[in-house]
Coordinates of C-alpha atoms in Angstrom, one line a residue:
X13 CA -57.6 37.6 27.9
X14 CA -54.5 39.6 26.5
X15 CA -53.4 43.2 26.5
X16 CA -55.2 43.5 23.3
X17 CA -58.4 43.7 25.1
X18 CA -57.2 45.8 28.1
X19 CA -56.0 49.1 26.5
X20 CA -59.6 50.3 26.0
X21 CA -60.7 49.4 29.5
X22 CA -57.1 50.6 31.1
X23 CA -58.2 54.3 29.0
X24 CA -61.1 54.3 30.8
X25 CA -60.0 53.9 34.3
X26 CA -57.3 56.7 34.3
X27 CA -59.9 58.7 32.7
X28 CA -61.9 57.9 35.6
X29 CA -59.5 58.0 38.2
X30 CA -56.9 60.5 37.8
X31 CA -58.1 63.2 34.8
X32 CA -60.4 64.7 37.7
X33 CA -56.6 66.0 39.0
X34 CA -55.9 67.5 36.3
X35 CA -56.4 71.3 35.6
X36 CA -58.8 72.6 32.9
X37 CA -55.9 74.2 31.0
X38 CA -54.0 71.0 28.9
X39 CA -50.8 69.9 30.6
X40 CA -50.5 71.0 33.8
X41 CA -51.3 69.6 37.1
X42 CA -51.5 71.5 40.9
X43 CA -51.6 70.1 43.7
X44 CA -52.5 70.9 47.5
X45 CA -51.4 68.6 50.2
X46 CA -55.1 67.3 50.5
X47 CA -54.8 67.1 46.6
X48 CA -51.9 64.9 46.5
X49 CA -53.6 63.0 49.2
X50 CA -56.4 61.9 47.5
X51 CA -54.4 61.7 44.1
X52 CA -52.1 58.9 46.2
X53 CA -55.0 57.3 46.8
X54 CA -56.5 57.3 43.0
X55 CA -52.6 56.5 41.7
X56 CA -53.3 53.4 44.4
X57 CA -56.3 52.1 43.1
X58 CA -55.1 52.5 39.6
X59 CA -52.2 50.2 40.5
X60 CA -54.5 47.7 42.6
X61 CA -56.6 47.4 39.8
X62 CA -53.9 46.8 36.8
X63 CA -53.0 44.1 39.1
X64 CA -56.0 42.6 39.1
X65 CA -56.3 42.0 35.7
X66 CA -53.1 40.6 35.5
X67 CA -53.6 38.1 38.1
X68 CA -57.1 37.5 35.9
X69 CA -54.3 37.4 32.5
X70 CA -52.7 34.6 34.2
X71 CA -55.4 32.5 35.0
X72 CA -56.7 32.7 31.8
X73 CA -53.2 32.0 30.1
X74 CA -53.9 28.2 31.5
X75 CA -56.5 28.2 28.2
X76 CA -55.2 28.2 24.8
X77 CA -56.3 31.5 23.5
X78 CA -56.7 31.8 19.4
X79 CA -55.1 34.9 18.3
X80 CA -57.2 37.0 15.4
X81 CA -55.1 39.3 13.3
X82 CA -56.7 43.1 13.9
X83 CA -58.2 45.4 11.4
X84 CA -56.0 48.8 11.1
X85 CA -58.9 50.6 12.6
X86 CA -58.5 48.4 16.0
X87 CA -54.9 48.9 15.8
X88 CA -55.4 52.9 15.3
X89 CA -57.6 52.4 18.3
X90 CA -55.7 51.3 20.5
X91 CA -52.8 53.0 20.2
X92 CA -54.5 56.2 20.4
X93 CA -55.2 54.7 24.0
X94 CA -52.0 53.7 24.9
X95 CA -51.1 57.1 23.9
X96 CA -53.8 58.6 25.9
X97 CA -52.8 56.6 29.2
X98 CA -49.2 57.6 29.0
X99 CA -49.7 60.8 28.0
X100 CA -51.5 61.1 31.2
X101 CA -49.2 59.7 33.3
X102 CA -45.8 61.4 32.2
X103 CA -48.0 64.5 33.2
X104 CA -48.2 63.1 36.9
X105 CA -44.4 62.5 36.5
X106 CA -44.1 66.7 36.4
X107 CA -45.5 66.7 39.4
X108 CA -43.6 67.8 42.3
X109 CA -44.0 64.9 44.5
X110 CA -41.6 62.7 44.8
X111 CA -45.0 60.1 46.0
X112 CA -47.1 60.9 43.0
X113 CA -44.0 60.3 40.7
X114 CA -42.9 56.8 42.8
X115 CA -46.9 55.9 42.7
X116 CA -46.9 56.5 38.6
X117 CA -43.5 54.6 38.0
X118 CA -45.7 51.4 39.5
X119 CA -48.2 51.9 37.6
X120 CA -46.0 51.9 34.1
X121 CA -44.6 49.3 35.1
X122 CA -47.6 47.3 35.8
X123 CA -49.0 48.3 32.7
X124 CA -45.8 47.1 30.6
X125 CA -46.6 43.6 32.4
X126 CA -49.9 43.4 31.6
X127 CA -49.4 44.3 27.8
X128 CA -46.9 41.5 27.8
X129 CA -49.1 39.3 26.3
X130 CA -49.6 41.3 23.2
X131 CA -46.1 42.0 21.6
X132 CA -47.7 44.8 19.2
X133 CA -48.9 46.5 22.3
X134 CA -45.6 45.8 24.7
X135 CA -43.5 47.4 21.6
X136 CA -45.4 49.7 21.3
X137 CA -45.5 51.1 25.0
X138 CA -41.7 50.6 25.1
X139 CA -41.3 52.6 22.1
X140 CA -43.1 55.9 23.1
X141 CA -41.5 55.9 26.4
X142 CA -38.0 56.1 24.5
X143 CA -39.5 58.6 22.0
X144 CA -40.9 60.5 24.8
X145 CA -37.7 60.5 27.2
X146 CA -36.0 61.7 23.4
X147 CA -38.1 64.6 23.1
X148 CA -37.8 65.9 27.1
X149 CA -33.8 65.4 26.4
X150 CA -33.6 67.1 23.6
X151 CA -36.2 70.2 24.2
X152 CA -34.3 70.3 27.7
X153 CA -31.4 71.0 25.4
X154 CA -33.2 73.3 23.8
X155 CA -31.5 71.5 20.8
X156 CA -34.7 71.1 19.0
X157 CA -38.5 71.7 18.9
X158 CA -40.6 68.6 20.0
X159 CA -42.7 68.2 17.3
X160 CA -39.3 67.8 14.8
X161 CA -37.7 65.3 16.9
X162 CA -40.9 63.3 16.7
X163 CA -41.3 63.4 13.3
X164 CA -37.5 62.2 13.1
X165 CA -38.5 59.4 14.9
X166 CA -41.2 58.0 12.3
X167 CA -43.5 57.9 14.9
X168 CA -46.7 59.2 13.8
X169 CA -48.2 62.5 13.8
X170 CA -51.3 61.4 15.9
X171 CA -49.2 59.8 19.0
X172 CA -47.1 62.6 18.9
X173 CA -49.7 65.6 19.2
X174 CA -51.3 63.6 22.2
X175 CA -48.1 63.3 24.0
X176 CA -47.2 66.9 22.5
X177 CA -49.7 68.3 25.0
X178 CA -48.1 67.3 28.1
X179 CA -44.2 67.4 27.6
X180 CA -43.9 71.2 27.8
X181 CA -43.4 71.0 31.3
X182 CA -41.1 68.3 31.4
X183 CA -37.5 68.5 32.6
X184 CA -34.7 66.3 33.6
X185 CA -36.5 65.2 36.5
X186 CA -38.9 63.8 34.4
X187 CA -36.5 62.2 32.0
X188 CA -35.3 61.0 35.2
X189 CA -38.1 59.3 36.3
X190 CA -38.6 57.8 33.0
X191 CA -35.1 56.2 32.7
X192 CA -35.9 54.4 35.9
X193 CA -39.1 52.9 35.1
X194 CA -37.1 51.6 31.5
X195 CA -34.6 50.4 33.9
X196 CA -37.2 49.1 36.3
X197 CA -39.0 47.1 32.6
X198 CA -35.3 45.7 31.7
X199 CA -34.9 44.3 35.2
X200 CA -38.5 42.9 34.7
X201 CA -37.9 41.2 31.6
X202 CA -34.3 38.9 33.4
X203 CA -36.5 38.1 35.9
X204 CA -38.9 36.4 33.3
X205 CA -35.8 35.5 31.2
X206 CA -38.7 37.1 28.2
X207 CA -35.8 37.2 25.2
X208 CA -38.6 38.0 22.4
X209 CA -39.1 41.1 24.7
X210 CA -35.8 42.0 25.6
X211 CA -34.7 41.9 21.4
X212 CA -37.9 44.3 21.7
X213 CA -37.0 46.9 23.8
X214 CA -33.1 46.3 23.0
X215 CA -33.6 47.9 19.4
X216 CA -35.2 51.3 21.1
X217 CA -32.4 52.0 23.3
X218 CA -29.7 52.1 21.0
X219 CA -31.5 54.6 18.9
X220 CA -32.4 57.0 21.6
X221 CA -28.2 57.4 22.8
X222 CA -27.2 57.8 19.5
X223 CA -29.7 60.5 18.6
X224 CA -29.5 62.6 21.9
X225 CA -26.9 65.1 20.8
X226 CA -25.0 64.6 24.5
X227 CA -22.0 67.2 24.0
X228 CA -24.5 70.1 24.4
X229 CA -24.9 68.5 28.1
X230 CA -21.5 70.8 28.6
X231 CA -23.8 73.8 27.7
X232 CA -26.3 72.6 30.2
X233 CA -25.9 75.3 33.2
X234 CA -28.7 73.3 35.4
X235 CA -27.0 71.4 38.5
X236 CA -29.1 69.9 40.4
X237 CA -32.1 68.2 38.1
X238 CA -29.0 67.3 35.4
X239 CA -27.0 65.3 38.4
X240 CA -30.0 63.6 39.0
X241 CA -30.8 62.6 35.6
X242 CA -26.8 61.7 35.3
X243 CA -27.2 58.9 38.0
X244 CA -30.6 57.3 36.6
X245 CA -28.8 56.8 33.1
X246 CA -25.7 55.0 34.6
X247 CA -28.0 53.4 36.6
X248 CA -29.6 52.3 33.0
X249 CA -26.5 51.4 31.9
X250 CA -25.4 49.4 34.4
X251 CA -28.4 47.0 34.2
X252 CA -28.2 47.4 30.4
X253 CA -24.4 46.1 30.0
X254 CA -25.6 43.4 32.7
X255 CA -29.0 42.1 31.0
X256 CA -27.1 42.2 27.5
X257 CA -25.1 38.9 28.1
X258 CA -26.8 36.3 30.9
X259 CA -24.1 35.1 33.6
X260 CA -24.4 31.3 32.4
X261 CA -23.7 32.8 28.9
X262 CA -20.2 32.6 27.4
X263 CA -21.1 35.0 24.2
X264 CA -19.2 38.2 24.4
X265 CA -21.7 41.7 23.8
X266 CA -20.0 42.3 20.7
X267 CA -21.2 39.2 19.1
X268 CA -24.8 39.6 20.6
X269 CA -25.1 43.4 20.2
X270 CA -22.8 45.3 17.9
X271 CA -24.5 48.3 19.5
X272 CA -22.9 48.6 22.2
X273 CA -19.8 50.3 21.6
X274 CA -22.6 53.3 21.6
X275 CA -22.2 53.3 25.1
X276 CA -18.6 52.6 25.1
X277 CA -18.1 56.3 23.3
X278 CA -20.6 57.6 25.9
X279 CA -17.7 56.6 28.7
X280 CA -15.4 59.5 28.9
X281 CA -18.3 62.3 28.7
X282 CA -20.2 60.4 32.0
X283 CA -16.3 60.8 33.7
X284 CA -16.0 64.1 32.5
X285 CA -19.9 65.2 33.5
X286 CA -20.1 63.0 36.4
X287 CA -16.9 63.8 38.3
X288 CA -15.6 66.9 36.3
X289 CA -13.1 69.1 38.1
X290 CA -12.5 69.4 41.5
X291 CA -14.2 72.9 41.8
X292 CA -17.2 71.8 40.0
X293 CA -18.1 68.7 41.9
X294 CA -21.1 67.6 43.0
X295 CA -22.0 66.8 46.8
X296 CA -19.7 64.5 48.9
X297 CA -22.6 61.1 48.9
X298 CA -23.3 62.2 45.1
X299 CA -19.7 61.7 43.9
X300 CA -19.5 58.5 46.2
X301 CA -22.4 57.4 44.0
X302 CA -21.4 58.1 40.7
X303 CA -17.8 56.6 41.1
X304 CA -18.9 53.6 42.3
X305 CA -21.3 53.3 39.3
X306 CA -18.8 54.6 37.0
X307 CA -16.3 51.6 37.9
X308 CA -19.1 49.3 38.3
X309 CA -20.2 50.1 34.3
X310 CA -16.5 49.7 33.0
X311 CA -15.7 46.4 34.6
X312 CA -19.0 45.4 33.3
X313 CA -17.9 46.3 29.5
X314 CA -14.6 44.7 30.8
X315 CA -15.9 41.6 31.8
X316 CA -18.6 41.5 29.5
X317 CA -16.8 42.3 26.2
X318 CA -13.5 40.1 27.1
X319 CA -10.6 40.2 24.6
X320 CA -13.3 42.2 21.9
X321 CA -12.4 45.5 23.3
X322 CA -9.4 47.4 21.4
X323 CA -6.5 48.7 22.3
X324 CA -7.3 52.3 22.4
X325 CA -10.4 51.7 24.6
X326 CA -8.4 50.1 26.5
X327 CA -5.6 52.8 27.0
X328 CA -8.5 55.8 27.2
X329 CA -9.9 53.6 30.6
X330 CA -6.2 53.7 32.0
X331 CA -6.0 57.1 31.4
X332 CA -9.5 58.1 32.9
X333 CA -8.1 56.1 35.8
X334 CA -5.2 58.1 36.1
X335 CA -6.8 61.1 35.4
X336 CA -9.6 60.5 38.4
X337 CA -8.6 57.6 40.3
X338 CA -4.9 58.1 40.5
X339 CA -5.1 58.4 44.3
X340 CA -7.1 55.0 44.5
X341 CA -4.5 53.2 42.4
X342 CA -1.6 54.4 44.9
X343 CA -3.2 54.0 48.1
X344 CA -1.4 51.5 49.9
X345 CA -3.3 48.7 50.7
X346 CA -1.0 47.5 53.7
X347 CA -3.7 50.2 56.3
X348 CA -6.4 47.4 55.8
X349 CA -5.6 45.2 58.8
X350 CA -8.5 46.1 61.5
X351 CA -11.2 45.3 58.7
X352 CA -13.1 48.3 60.2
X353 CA -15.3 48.6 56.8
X354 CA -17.1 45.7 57.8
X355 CA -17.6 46.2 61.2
X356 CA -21.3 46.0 62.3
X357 CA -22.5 49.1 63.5
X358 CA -22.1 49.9 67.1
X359 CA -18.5 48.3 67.0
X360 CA -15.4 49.4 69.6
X361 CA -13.2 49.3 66.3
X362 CA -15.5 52.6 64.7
X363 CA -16.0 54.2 67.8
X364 CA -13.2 56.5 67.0
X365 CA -14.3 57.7 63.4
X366 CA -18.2 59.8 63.3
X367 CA -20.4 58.4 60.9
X368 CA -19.2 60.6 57.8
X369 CA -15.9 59.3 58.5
X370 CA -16.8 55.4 58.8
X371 CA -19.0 55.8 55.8
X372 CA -16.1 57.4 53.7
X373 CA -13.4 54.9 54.5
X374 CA -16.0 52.0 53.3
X375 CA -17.1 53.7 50.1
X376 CA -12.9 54.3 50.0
X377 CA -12.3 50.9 50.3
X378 CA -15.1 50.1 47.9
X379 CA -13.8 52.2 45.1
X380 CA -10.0 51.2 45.5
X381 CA -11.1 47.3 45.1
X382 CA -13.1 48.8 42.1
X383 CA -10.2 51.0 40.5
X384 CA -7.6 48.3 41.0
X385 CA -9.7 45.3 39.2
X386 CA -10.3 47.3 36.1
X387 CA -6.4 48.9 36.2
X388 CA -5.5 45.1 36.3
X389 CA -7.7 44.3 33.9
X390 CA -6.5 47.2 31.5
X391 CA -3.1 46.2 31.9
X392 CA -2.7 42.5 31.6
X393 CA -5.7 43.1 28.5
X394 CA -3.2 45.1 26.6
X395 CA 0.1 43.4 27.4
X396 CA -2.0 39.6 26.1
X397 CA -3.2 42.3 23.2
X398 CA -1.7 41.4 19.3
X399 CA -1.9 43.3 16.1
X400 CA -3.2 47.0 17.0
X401 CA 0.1 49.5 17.2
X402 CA 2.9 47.3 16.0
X403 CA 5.5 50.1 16.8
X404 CA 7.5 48.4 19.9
X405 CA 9.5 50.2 23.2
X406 CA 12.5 51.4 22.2
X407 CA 15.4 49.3 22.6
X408 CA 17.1 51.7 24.5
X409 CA 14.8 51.3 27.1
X410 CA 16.4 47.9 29.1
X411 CA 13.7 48.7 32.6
X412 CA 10.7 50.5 32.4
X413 CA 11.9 52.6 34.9
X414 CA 13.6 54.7 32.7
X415 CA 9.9 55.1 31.0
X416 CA 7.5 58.1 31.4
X417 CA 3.7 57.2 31.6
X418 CA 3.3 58.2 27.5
X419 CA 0.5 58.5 25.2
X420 CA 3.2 58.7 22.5
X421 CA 1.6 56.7 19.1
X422 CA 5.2 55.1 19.3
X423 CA 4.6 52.8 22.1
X424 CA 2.2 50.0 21.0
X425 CA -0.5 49.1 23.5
X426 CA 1.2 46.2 24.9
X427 CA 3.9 48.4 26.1
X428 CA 1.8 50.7 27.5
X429 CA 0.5 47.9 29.8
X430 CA 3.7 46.6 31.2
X431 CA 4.6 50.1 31.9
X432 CA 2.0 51.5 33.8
X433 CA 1.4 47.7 35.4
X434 CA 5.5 48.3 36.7
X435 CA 4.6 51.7 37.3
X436 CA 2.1 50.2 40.1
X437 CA 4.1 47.9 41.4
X438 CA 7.5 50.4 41.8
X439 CA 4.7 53.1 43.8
X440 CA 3.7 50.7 46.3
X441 CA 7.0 48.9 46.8
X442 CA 9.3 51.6 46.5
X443 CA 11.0 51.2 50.1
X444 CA 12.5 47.9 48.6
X445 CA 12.4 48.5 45.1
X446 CA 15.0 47.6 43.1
X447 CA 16.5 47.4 39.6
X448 CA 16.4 43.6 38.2
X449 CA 15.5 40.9 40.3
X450 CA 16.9 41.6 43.7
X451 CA 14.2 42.7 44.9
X452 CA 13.3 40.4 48.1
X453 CA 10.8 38.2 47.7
X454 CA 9.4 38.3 51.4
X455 CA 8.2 41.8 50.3
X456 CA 6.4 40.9 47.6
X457 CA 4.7 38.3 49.4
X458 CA 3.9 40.9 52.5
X459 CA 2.5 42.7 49.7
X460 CA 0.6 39.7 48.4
X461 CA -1.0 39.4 51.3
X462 CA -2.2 43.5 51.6
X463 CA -3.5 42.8 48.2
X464 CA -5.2 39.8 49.1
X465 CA -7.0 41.3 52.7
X466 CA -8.5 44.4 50.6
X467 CA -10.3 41.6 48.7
X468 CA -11.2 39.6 51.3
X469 CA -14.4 41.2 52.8
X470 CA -15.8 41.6 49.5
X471 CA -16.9 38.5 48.2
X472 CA -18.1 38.8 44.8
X473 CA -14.7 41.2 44.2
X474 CA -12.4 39.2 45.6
X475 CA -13.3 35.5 43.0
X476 CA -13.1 38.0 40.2
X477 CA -9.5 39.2 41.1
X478 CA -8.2 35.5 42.0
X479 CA -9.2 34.8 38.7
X480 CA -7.6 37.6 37.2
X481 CA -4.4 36.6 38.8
X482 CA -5.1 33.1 37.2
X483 CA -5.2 34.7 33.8
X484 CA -2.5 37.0 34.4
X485 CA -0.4 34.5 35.4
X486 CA -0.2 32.6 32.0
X487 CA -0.7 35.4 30.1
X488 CA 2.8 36.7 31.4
X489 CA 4.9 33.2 31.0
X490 CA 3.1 32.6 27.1
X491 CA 4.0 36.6 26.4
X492 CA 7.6 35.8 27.4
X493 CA 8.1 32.4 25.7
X494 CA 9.8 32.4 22.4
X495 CA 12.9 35.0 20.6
X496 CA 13.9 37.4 23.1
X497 CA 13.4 41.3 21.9
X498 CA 15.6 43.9 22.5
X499 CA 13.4 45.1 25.6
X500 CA 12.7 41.4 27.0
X501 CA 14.9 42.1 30.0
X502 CA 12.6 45.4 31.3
X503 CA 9.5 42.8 30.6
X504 CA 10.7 40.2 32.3
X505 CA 11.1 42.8 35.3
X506 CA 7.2 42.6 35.2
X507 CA 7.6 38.8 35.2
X508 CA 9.7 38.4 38.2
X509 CA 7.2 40.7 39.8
X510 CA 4.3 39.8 39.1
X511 CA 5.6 35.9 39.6
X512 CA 6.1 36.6 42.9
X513 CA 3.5 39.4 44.4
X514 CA 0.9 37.7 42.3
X515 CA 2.1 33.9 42.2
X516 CA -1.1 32.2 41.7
X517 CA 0.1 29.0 44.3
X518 CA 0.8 31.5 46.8
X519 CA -2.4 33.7 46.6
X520 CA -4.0 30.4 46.8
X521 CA -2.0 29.8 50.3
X522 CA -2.4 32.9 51.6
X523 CA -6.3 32.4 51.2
X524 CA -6.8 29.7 52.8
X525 CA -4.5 31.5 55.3
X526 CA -7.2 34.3 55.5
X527 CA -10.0 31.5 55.6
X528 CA -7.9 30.0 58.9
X529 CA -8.3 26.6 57.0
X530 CA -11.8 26.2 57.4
X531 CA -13.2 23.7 54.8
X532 CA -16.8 24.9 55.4
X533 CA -16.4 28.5 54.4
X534 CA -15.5 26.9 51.5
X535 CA -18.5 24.9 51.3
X536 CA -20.0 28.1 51.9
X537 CA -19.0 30.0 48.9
X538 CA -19.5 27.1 46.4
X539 CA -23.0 26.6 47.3
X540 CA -23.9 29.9 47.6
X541 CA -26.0 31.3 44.4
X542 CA -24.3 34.2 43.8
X543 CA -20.4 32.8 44.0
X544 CA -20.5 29.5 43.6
X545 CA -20.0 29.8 40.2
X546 CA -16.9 31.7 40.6
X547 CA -15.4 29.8 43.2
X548 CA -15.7 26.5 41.8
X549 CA -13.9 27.9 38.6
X550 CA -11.4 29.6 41.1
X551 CA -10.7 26.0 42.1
X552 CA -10.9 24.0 39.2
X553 CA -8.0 26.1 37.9
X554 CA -6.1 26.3 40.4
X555 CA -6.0 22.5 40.4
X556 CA -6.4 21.2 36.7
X557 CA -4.7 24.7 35.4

């Protein structure tokens, strides 16, 4: 048995099930509580069924099954059910009930594992979920009419009039919903490590962001449904940059998927609609949420894309991180000492702060480990950077502290790292900040150490900026090597600082400081599935180099 043979059976059991909700007038569906009730329970048995049949898919996958090629009549066939079922179902999603809408999501999702089998049929449910979440985007734009975005899209005239019936009433709560259950498929298909599938649904999404015209967003007056839809697709994102390139892999995105800039561009207008101006923002928990999945997507692309990403992405990030994170960047790190972001809850040390405030300084804490990785990241990626903006700092400029934070074409990208990277450094050790190199070295350690403890209760954070210290570390003494330029002495200020604050050897002390010496936390961190990779490469260079 394969999802060929299930579409026509699948048809008939919505039909049965869930069109006796629906009202005699095409697309709409109403709903009283004892409605929705007994719509819950359909939705359930819909669900408990689809899973049935896969459990039956599975058994019978034991047997060789002989595939027949299909005449163009079956083929019509079943996609005119296919269409038919979703058609149905992204008319549930309009409803207004958050349980009806969770209930369908399941169901898609089932449904997209039970079509597995059948890679026509998989493709071809991925495909009219992106064409569908296409059309609500762009008729919630009112950008264009549904039927021409369609016919754009090559994808026939008789899907599109069935699913033409029931996206009039679709907003961006629906294209919402939709996003997730793509994002809920995509996290499906790493699970089953499915590659033919994931190629499959990969060559739908790029279409769908490049088409959606997204700068009439800033026309888009709607609050509310519009955040919503905002978090689903960084959300989408996220998982999107993650799935693209496996862990274990060592193949940057650009070389799997050239696509990808695509979402690169998108970047500054998710800051801009996301976070936007202070008067304009969105609720207290709802900003927490998107800049903590703002960060999350660019160190993703960071990490992900490696030394691929060019200059001037690289020095748009810094500046969106100055522009919105500024107060992140600068926040001194030396208040972290009681560790009261990981308290348990109930504990003496948050007695003092309410539950808004204890909440606030984790997410704070959260987002400053965040903003700092990537601002590291940014910095040392462009000072390592060659052969984009040969123009070089002036030589009248011996110490960068004589330099204003520039966008000025004359300073090449490389500069622009060193000088916002000293920049950093001069704002959080300005009480014993110096010119040159007599600067004492006790404070830079002290600040080591700050640096170290924000780090320290975040595992999966903390490998990841060890490592970068690694990097940055060599980077530095190889960028310094050779004929001295005429503004070597105001890099090598960076040098001596970063030598010292960030001295791999004596991060690697001060670790094991933190750890109190204990070998089996260690032990616990290289065994464990989700760092062990990361520490044992933590190690392995810190003692082969």
């Amino acid at each position: 048995m394969t999802g060929d043979w299930e579409l026509p059976r699948l048809c008939r059991l919505v039909e049965e099930l869930l069109r006796p909700y629906f009202e005699p007038a095409v697309g709409s569906v109403s709903l009283t509580r004892e409605k929705e009730k007994n719509l819950l329970i359909a939705l359930s048995k819909v669900y408990r069924e689809i899973q049935v049949w896969i459990r039956e898919m599975e058994v019978d996958s034991d047997e060789e099954i002989t595939s027949s090629e299909c005449s163009l009549e079956v083929v019509h066939e079943e996609h005119n059910c296919l269409m038919k079922v979703l058609a149905d179902l992204i008319l549930l999603l309009t409803v207004d009930s958050q349980y009806v809408q969770h209930s369908v999501g399941k169901i898609v999702v089932a449904v997209s594992e039970l079509l597995a089998p059948s890679v026509r049929n998989w493709d071809s449910l991925v495909h009219s979920l992106w064409i569908s979440l296409e059309l609500i985007v762009k008729h919630v734009l009112s950008c264009s009419a549904i039927s021409n975005a369609g016919e754009d899209l090559h994808f026939g005239t008789s899907g599109l009039m069935v699913l033409n019936r029931y996206l009039g009433n679709a907003d961006w709560s629906t294209a919402a919903h939709i996003i997730q259950i793509l994002r809920n498929i995509l996290k499906s298909l790493k699970e089953e490590s499915d590659d033919q599938l994931l190629q499959v649904y990969e060559k739908y999404v790029y279409p769908f962001l490049s088409n959606v015209p997204w700068d009439r967003m800033d026309e888009c007056c709607t609050k509310e449904p519009k955040v919503v839809f905002l978090g689903s697709l960084i959300a989408f994102l996220c998982s999107l940059v993650e799935q693209t390139v496996a862990p274990e892999s060592k193949v940057h995105l650009q070389d799997k998927q050239p696509n990808l800039p695509i979402v690169i561009n998108l970047v500054p207008k998710l800051f801009r609609w996301c976070l936007g101006k202070a008067e304009n923002r969105v609720k207290q928990s709802t900003f927490q949420y998107f800049t903590h999945k703002l960060l999350m997507l660019l160190l993703r692309l960071s990490y992900g894309y490696g030394t691929h990403i060019s200059c001037t992405t690289l020095v748009s990030w810094l500046q969106l991180l100055h522009d919105y994170f500024e107060e992140l960047l600068l926040k001194p790190m030396s208040r972290v000492k009681t560790c009261q972001n990981d308290c348990l809850e109930g504990s003496p040390f948050l007695s003092s702060f309410s539950e808004g405030e204890a909440q606030h300084m984790r997410h704070s804490l959260h987002s400053q480990r965040q903003a700092i990785l990537l601002f590291l990241r940014c910095c040392f990626s462009l000072i390592s950077s060659t052969g984009e903006n040969t123009k070089q700092l002036p030589a009248a400029h011996k110490s960068l502290s004589a330099v204003n934070v520039v966008s000025d074409p004359n300073f090449s990208g490389r500069s622009k790292g060193f000088i916002d990277l000293y920049k950093w450094f001069q704002a959080h050790l300005r009480d014993s900040f110096l010119c040159g190199k007599e600067m004492h070295v006790d404070k830079c350690i002290l600040f080591a150490r700050s640096f170290l403890q924000l780090y320290l209760h975040e595992d999966d954070l903390l490998f990841k900026v060890l490592l970068q210290m690694v990097t940055a570390s060599s980077c530095l003494e190889q960028q310094l090597e050779g004929e001295k330029q005429p503004y070597q002495d105001a890099e090598e200020d960076i040098g001596f600082l970063v030598s010292n604050a960030f001295s791999p050897v004596n991060l690697f002390h001060l670790f094991l400081s933190e750890l109190h010496y204990d070998h089996q936390v260690l032990l616990d961190y290289l065994i464990s599935k989700d760092l062990g990779i990361s520490c044992a490469e933590y190690l392995l260079r810190k003692c082969y180099g």
